[in-house]
Amino acid sequence: MLLGPTSLKNVSRIAADLTSRTLCHSSPLPHRSRKLVRTFFQQAKQKSKPEQHKVRLHQKLRDTVLVLEAKQGPVGKTVAGIGQGIVTAGLVFGSGSLLYYTLFDQDDGEVSTLVSSSGGGLYAPEFISDRINTAYMYMFNSLGISTLGAAASFRFFRNPIFLNAISAQPLLAIGLAMASQFAVTMLVRSLPYREGFGAKQAGSIAQALLVGLSAAPLYLLGAQSIIRAGFVTAGLVGGLTGVSTILPHDAFAKWEIPLRIGMYTVLLSFMALWFLPRRHFSYTWLYRVAMHGGLVVFPAYYLFNTKAMVRSATYSPHFDPINSSMSLYTDVLNIYGRLAFLLPPHYLISGDAGKMGCTTRPEEFKK
């Protein structure tokens, strides 16, 4: 039996209404159902637009990070409290260690410096200071080059072809970025150091530039969150360097094995997040270990590497300032990356989310 135009129109209206009721699990009015279906098809037609790639990537980042930061339910609040407790315990332990070394472990009762705390050595203090200053110069140069590379990657990140490739294979993109950084770092560390500009210096520049170019996803956090994390990282690293100046040269000599265990735990937790669904019960716990645990491990590693650099500059006849600076540089980047994700609120401080079409507010996550 053939249906007339009026009957077809009625059937279409009923189908649209039933579809909307099924999707919304409620009893909306007919005009609301038609509006919902119309909006659905309009969004489907716009999937090829470049802006939609930004929206989808921003939503993926939002679902991964911001849902956890909203502390949904009692489990989320418990895990958040444990993560904050880990960081607080690390701060208390570090402050107590600093007080102990300052009051009870100084032989001459005077506050020492990086050079004078080295306990003598084979070289003059001026020569040791020059070695240490050279290592810090390479570290600051690497940080500056990475900043320039990140600024360039933020502009390149707007390319729709690049966005489509990352959104289609995110794990492959992350794996290639980490593998390339690891390979270049190992290659640079294996090269012998010579003064002037040579292969090792060029490799150090390439490694810092590659790290900066890999920082494109930070663009989704917003400019103000990135800048805020930079200032907090600078203050934290400056404080850690100040702590290193008053501690003896062997203060952290026995910390290498515990720090390596902590670093591997943080790294494995971070890698496990790639393969677990976001709603898995262990996802929140692993996220807190990777983020808050990293904020305990990597500042301690910065102190350890600083003292290791001072010992090498004091006693080693073949001091390599680039290798020493790369260790400090890696610690600073790990601290910065975690602060950029943990400092709230990314989604409200920056207007980038609104420009992308993402209008989610914290109240939506707390429901």
Short mmCIF file of N, CA and C in Angstrom, two decimals, residues 162-288:
data_model
loop_
_atom_site.label_atom_id
_atom_site.label_comp_id
_atom_site.label_asym_id
_atom_site.label_seq_id
_atom_site.Cartn_x
_atom_site.Cartn_y
_atom_site.Cartn_z
N PHE A 162 47.43 17.59 10.29
CA PHE A 162 48.15 17.13 11.47
C PHE A 162 47.18 16.72 12.58
N LEU A 163 46.14 17.50 12.77
CA LEU A 163 45.14 17.19 13.79
C LEU A 163 44.44 15.87 13.49
N ASN A 164 44.11 15.65 12.23
CA ASN A 164 43.43 14.42 11.84
C ASN A 164 44.33 13.21 12.06
N ALA A 165 45.63 13.36 11.76
CA ALA A 165 46.56 12.24 11.94
C ALA A 165 46.71 11.87 13.41
N ILE A 166 46.80 12.88 14.28
CA ILE A 166 46.95 12.60 15.71
C ILE A 166 45.68 12.01 16.29
N SER A 167 44.53 12.57 15.93
CA SER A 167 43.27 12.06 16.48
C SER A 167 42.97 10.65 15.99
N ALA A 168 43.48 10.28 14.82
CA ALA A 168 43.23 8.94 14.30
C ALA A 168 44.11 7.89 14.98
N GLN A 169 45.39 8.23 15.25
CA GLN A 169 46.32 7.30 15.87
C GLN A 169 47.05 8.00 17.02
N PRO A 170 46.40 8.26 18.14
CA PRO A 170 47.07 8.99 19.22
C PRO A 170 48.20 8.20 19.87
N LEU A 171 48.01 6.89 20.07
CA LEU A 171 49.06 6.08 20.70
C LEU A 171 50.29 6.00 19.81
N LEU A 172 50.08 5.88 18.51
CA LEU A 172 51.21 5.83 17.59
C LEU A 172 51.98 7.14 17.61
N ALA A 173 51.27 8.26 17.65
CA ALA A 173 51.93 9.57 17.69
C ALA A 173 52.75 9.73 18.96
N ILE A 174 52.18 9.34 20.10
CA ILE A 174 52.91 9.44 21.37
C ILE A 174 54.11 8.51 21.37
N GLY A 175 53.92 7.29 20.87
CA GLY A 175 55.03 6.34 20.84
C GLY A 175 56.17 6.81 19.96
N LEU A 176 55.86 7.35 18.78
CA LEU A 176 56.91 7.86 17.91
C LEU A 176 57.64 9.04 18.54
N ALA A 177 56.91 9.93 19.19
CA ALA A 177 57.54 11.08 19.83
C ALA A 177 58.49 10.64 20.94
N MET A 178 58.05 9.71 21.79
CA MET A 178 58.90 9.26 22.89
C MET A 178 60.09 8.46 22.39
N ALA A 179 59.87 7.61 21.38
CA ALA A 179 60.98 6.82 20.84
C ALA A 179 62.04 7.70 20.19
N SER A 180 61.61 8.70 19.44
CA SER A 180 62.58 9.60 18.80
C SER A 180 63.35 10.40 19.84
N GLN A 181 62.67 10.88 20.88
CA GLN A 181 63.37 11.62 21.93
C GLN A 181 64.38 10.73 22.65
N PHE A 182 63.98 9.50 22.96
CA PHE A 182 64.89 8.58 23.64
C PHE A 182 66.11 8.27 22.78
N ALA A 183 65.89 8.02 21.49
CA ALA A 183 67.00 7.69 20.60
C ALA A 183 67.98 8.85 20.47
N VAL A 184 67.45 10.06 20.29
CA VAL A 184 68.34 11.22 20.15
C VAL A 184 69.08 11.49 21.45
N THR A 185 68.41 11.33 22.59
CA THR A 185 69.07 11.55 23.88
C THR A 185 70.21 10.57 24.09
N MET A 186 69.98 9.30 23.82
CA MET A 186 71.04 8.30 23.98
C MET A 186 72.20 8.57 23.02
N LEU A 187 71.89 9.02 21.81
CA LEU A 187 72.95 9.33 20.86
C LEU A 187 73.80 10.50 21.34
N VAL A 188 73.16 11.54 21.84
CA VAL A 188 73.90 12.71 22.32
C VAL A 188 74.75 12.34 23.53
N ARG A 189 74.22 11.53 24.43
CA ARG A 189 74.99 11.15 25.62
C ARG A 189 76.20 10.30 25.27
N SER A 190 76.13 9.55 24.19
CA SER A 190 77.24 8.68 23.82
C SER A 190 78.38 9.43 23.12
N LEU A 191 78.12 10.63 22.64
CA LEU A 191 79.16 11.39 21.95
C LEU A 191 80.14 11.99 22.95
N PRO A 192 81.43 12.05 22.61
CA PRO A 192 82.41 12.69 23.51
C PRO A 192 82.26 14.21 23.50
N TYR A 193 82.53 14.80 24.65
CA TYR A 193 82.39 16.26 24.78
C TYR A 193 83.70 16.95 24.43
N ARG A 194 83.60 17.97 23.60
CA ARG A 194 84.73 18.84 23.27
C ARG A 194 84.26 20.28 23.34
N GLU A 195 85.13 21.15 23.80
CA GLU A 195 84.77 22.56 23.90
C GLU A 195 84.55 23.15 22.52
N GLY A 196 83.74 24.20 22.48
CA GLY A 196 83.37 24.79 21.21
C GLY A 196 82.07 24.18 20.70
N PHE A 197 81.80 24.41 19.42
CA PHE A 197 80.57 23.88 18.82
C PHE A 197 80.93 22.68 17.97
N GLY A 198 80.39 21.52 18.36
CA GLY A 198 80.65 20.30 17.63
C GLY A 198 79.41 19.44 17.50
N ALA A 199 79.64 18.15 17.29
CA ALA A 199 78.52 17.23 17.08
C ALA A 199 77.66 17.10 18.33
N LYS A 200 78.29 17.08 19.50
CA LYS A 200 77.51 16.93 20.73
C LYS A 200 76.65 18.16 20.99
N GLN A 201 77.19 19.35 20.73
CA GLN A 201 76.40 20.57 20.91
C GLN A 201 75.23 20.62 19.93
N ALA A 202 75.49 20.22 18.67
CA ALA A 202 74.41 20.20 17.68
C ALA A 202 73.34 19.18 18.06
N GLY A 203 73.77 18.02 18.55
CA GLY A 203 72.79 17.02 19.00
C GLY A 203 71.97 17.49 20.18
N SER A 204 72.60 18.25 21.07
CA SER A 204 71.85 18.80 22.21
C SER A 204 70.78 19.78 21.74
N ILE A 205 71.11 20.61 20.77
CA ILE A 205 70.11 21.54 20.22
C ILE A 205 68.97 20.77 19.54
N ALA A 206 69.33 19.74 18.76
CA ALA A 206 68.30 18.95 18.08
C ALA A 206 67.39 18.24 19.08
N GLN A 207 67.98 17.73 20.16
CA GLN A 207 67.17 17.04 21.17
C GLN A 207 66.21 18.00 21.86
N ALA A 208 66.68 19.20 22.21
CA ALA A 208 65.81 20.19 22.85
C ALA A 208 64.71 20.65 21.90
N LEU A 209 65.06 20.83 20.62
CA LEU A 209 64.05 21.24 19.64
C LEU A 209 63.00 20.15 19.43
N LEU A 210 63.43 18.90 19.43
CA LEU A 210 62.48 17.79 19.26
C LEU A 210 61.52 17.70 20.44
N VAL A 211 62.05 17.92 21.65
CA VAL A 211 61.18 17.91 22.83
C VAL A 211 60.16 19.04 22.75
N GLY A 212 60.59 20.22 22.31
CA GLY A 212 59.67 21.33 22.18
C GLY A 212 58.59 21.08 21.14
N LEU A 213 58.97 20.49 20.02
CA LEU A 213 57.98 20.19 18.98
C LEU A 213 56.98 19.12 19.42
N SER A 214 57.40 18.27 20.35
CA SER A 214 56.50 17.24 20.86
C SER A 214 55.53 17.76 21.91
N ALA A 215 55.65 19.03 22.27
CA ALA A 215 54.79 19.60 23.32
C ALA A 215 53.51 20.18 22.76
N ALA A 216 53.13 19.81 21.55
CA ALA A 216 51.94 20.39 20.93
C ALA A 216 50.65 20.17 21.72
N PRO A 217 50.43 18.99 22.34
CA PRO A 217 49.17 18.83 23.09
C PRO A 217 48.98 19.81 24.24
N LEU A 218 50.06 20.41 24.74
CA LEU A 218 49.90 21.40 25.81
C LEU A 218 49.10 22.61 25.34
N TYR A 219 49.00 22.79 24.03
CA TYR A 219 48.22 23.91 23.49
C TYR A 219 46.77 23.83 23.96
N LEU A 220 46.26 22.62 24.15
CA LEU A 220 44.87 22.45 24.54
C LEU A 220 44.60 22.87 25.97
N LEU A 221 45.65 23.00 26.79
CA LEU A 221 45.45 23.43 28.17
C LEU A 221 45.20 24.92 28.28
N GLY A 222 45.59 25.68 27.27
CA GLY A 222 45.38 27.13 27.32
C GLY A 222 46.66 27.86 27.67
N ALA A 223 46.79 29.07 27.14
CA ALA A 223 48.03 29.84 27.31
C ALA A 223 48.28 30.20 28.77
N GLN A 224 47.24 30.60 29.49
CA GLN A 224 47.45 31.04 30.86
C GLN A 224 47.86 29.90 31.78
N SER A 225 47.34 28.71 31.55
CA SER A 225 47.76 27.56 32.34
C SER A 225 49.22 27.22 32.06
N ILE A 226 49.63 27.33 30.80
CA ILE A 226 51.02 27.04 30.45
C ILE A 226 51.96 28.04 31.10
N ILE A 227 51.60 29.32 31.05
CA ILE A 227 52.46 30.35 31.64
C ILE A 227 52.49 30.21 33.16
N ARG A 228 51.35 29.93 33.76
CA ARG A 228 51.32 29.77 35.22
C ARG A 228 52.20 28.61 35.65
N ALA A 229 52.12 27.48 34.95
CA ALA A 229 52.97 26.34 35.28
C ALA A 229 54.44 26.68 35.12
N GLY A 230 54.77 27.52 34.12
CA GLY A 230 56.16 27.93 33.95
C GLY A 230 56.68 28.73 35.12
N PHE A 231 55.89 29.66 35.63
CA PHE A 231 56.32 30.46 36.78
C PHE A 231 56.46 29.59 38.03
N VAL A 232 55.51 28.69 38.25
CA VAL A 232 55.59 27.82 39.43
C VAL A 232 56.80 26.90 39.33
N THR A 233 57.07 26.37 38.13
CA THR A 233 58.23 25.51 37.94
C THR A 233 59.52 26.27 38.19
N ALA A 234 59.60 27.51 37.70
CA ALA A 234 60.80 28.31 37.93
C ALA A 234 61.03 28.55 39.42
N GLY A 235 59.96 28.85 40.16
CA GLY A 235 60.11 29.04 41.60
C GLY A 235 60.52 27.77 42.31
N LEU A 236 59.93 26.64 41.92
CA LEU A 236 60.26 25.37 42.56
C LEU A 236 61.70 24.95 42.27
N VAL A 237 62.11 25.06 41.01
CA VAL A 237 63.48 24.68 40.65
C VAL A 237 64.49 25.61 41.31
N GLY A 238 64.16 26.91 41.37
CA GLY A 238 65.05 27.83 42.08
C GLY A 238 65.19 27.48 43.54
N GLY A 239 64.08 27.09 44.18
CA GLY A 239 64.16 26.67 45.58
C GLY A 239 64.98 25.41 45.75
N LEU A 240 64.83 24.45 44.84
CA LEU A 240 65.62 23.22 44.92
C LEU A 240 67.10 23.50 44.73
N THR A 241 67.42 24.42 43.82
CA THR A 241 68.83 24.79 43.64
C THR A 241 69.37 25.46 44.89
N GLY A 242 68.55 26.29 45.54
CA GLY A 242 68.98 26.91 46.79
C GLY A 242 69.21 25.88 47.88
N VAL A 243 68.36 24.84 47.93
CA VAL A 243 68.57 23.77 48.90
C VAL A 243 69.89 23.06 48.63
N SER A 244 70.21 22.85 47.37
CA SER A 244 71.45 22.15 47.02
C SER A 244 72.68 22.91 47.47
N THR A 245 72.58 24.23 47.57
CA THR A 245 73.76 25.02 47.93
C THR A 245 74.16 24.86 49.39
N ILE A 246 73.24 24.42 50.26
CA ILE A 246 73.57 24.33 51.68
C ILE A 246 73.69 22.89 52.16
N LEU A 247 73.59 21.94 51.26
CA LEU A 247 73.73 20.54 51.64
C LEU A 247 75.12 20.05 51.31
N PRO A 248 75.64 19.09 52.07
CA PRO A 248 76.97 18.53 51.76
C PRO A 248 76.96 17.78 50.44
N HIS A 249 78.15 17.54 49.91
CA HIS A 249 78.25 16.99 48.56
C HIS A 249 77.75 15.55 48.48
N ASP A 250 77.75 14.81 49.59
CA ASP A 250 77.29 13.42 49.58
C ASP A 250 75.90 13.27 50.19
N ALA A 251 75.11 14.34 50.16
CA ALA A 251 73.81 14.30 50.83
C ALA A 251 72.87 13.28 50.20
N PHE A 252 72.90 13.14 48.89
CA PHE A 252 71.95 12.26 48.20
C PHE A 252 72.66 11.11 47.49
N ALA A 253 73.87 10.77 47.95
CA ALA A 253 74.63 9.74 47.27
C ALA A 253 73.97 8.37 47.36
N LYS A 254 73.20 8.12 48.43
CA LYS A 254 72.58 6.81 48.64
C LYS A 254 71.12 6.78 48.17
N TRP A 255 70.69 7.81 47.50
CA TRP A 255 69.29 7.89 47.09
C TRP A 255 69.05 7.33 45.68
N GLU A 256 70.08 6.88 45.01
CA GLU A 256 69.91 6.53 43.60
C GLU A 256 68.95 5.36 43.41
N ILE A 257 69.11 4.29 44.18
CA ILE A 257 68.25 3.11 43.99
C ILE A 257 66.79 3.41 44.34
N PRO A 258 66.48 4.05 45.49
CA PRO A 258 65.06 4.39 45.74
C PRO A 258 64.47 5.33 44.69
N LEU A 259 65.28 6.28 44.21
CA LEU A 259 64.77 7.19 43.20
C LEU A 259 64.51 6.48 41.88
N ARG A 260 65.35 5.54 41.53
CA ARG A 260 65.12 4.78 40.30
C ARG A 260 63.85 3.94 40.41
N ILE A 261 63.63 3.34 41.57
CA ILE A 261 62.41 2.56 41.77
C ILE A 261 61.19 3.47 41.64
N GLY A 262 61.25 4.64 42.26
CA GLY A 262 60.14 5.58 42.14
C GLY A 262 59.92 6.06 40.72
N MET A 263 61.01 6.33 40.00
CA MET A 263 60.88 6.79 38.63
C MET A 263 60.26 5.72 37.73
N TYR A 264 60.69 4.46 37.89
CA TYR A 264 60.12 3.38 37.09
C TYR A 264 58.64 3.16 37.43
N THR A 265 58.29 3.33 38.70
CA THR A 265 56.88 3.20 39.09
C THR A 265 56.03 4.28 38.42
N VAL A 266 56.52 5.51 38.45
CA VAL A 266 55.80 6.61 37.81
C VAL A 266 55.70 6.39 36.30
N LEU A 267 56.80 5.95 35.69
CA LEU A 267 56.81 5.74 34.24
C LEU A 267 55.85 4.62 33.83
N LEU A 268 55.86 3.51 34.57
CA LEU A 268 54.96 2.40 34.24
C LEU A 268 53.50 2.80 34.46
N SER A 269 53.23 3.58 35.49
CA SER A 269 51.86 4.05 35.71
C SER A 269 51.40 4.93 34.56
N PHE A 270 52.30 5.79 34.09
CA PHE A 270 51.96 6.68 32.98
C PHE A 270 51.70 5.89 31.71
N MET A 271 52.52 4.87 31.45
CA MET A 271 52.34 4.07 30.24
C MET A 271 51.07 3.22 30.33
N ALA A 272 50.71 2.78 31.53
CA ALA A 272 49.50 1.97 31.68
C ALA A 272 48.25 2.77 31.35
N LEU A 273 48.30 4.10 31.53
CA LEU A 273 47.14 4.93 31.22
C LEU A 273 46.78 4.90 29.74
N TRP A 274 47.76 4.59 28.88
CA TRP A 274 47.48 4.56 27.44
C TRP A 274 46.53 3.42 27.07
N PHE A 275 46.59 2.33 27.83
CA PHE A 275 45.89 1.11 27.42
C PHE A 275 44.65 0.83 28.25
N LEU A 276 44.37 1.64 29.25
CA LEU A 276 43.19 1.44 30.08
C LEU A 276 42.08 2.39 29.66
N PRO A 277 40.84 1.94 29.68
CA PRO A 277 39.73 2.88 29.44
C PRO A 277 39.62 3.89 30.58
N ARG A 278 39.13 5.07 30.25
CA ARG A 278 39.09 6.14 31.24
C ARG A 278 38.16 5.84 32.41
N ARG A 279 37.19 4.97 32.20
CA ARG A 279 36.25 4.63 33.26
C ARG A 279 36.68 3.40 34.06
N HIS A 280 37.86 2.87 33.81
CA HIS A 280 38.35 1.72 34.57
C HIS A 280 38.62 2.14 36.01
N PHE A 281 38.40 1.20 36.95
CA PHE A 281 38.51 1.56 38.37
C PHE A 281 39.94 1.92 38.76
N SER A 282 40.95 1.37 38.07
CA SER A 282 42.34 1.66 38.41
C SER A 282 42.91 2.86 37.67
N TYR A 283 42.13 3.43 36.74
CA TYR A 283 42.65 4.55 35.95
C TYR A 283 42.96 5.75 36.85
N THR A 284 42.06 6.07 37.76
CA THR A 284 42.26 7.23 38.63
C THR A 284 43.46 7.04 39.54
N TRP A 285 43.63 5.83 40.06
CA TRP A 285 44.77 5.57 40.93
C TRP A 285 46.09 5.71 40.17
N LEU A 286 46.16 5.13 38.99
CA LEU A 286 47.39 5.23 38.20
C LEU A 286 47.67 6.67 37.79
N TYR A 287 46.61 7.41 37.50
CA TYR A 287 46.79 8.82 37.15
C TYR A 287 47.40 9.59 38.30
N ARG A 288 46.94 9.35 39.52
CA ARG A 288 47.48 10.05 40.68
C ARG A 288 48.93 9.64 40.94
#
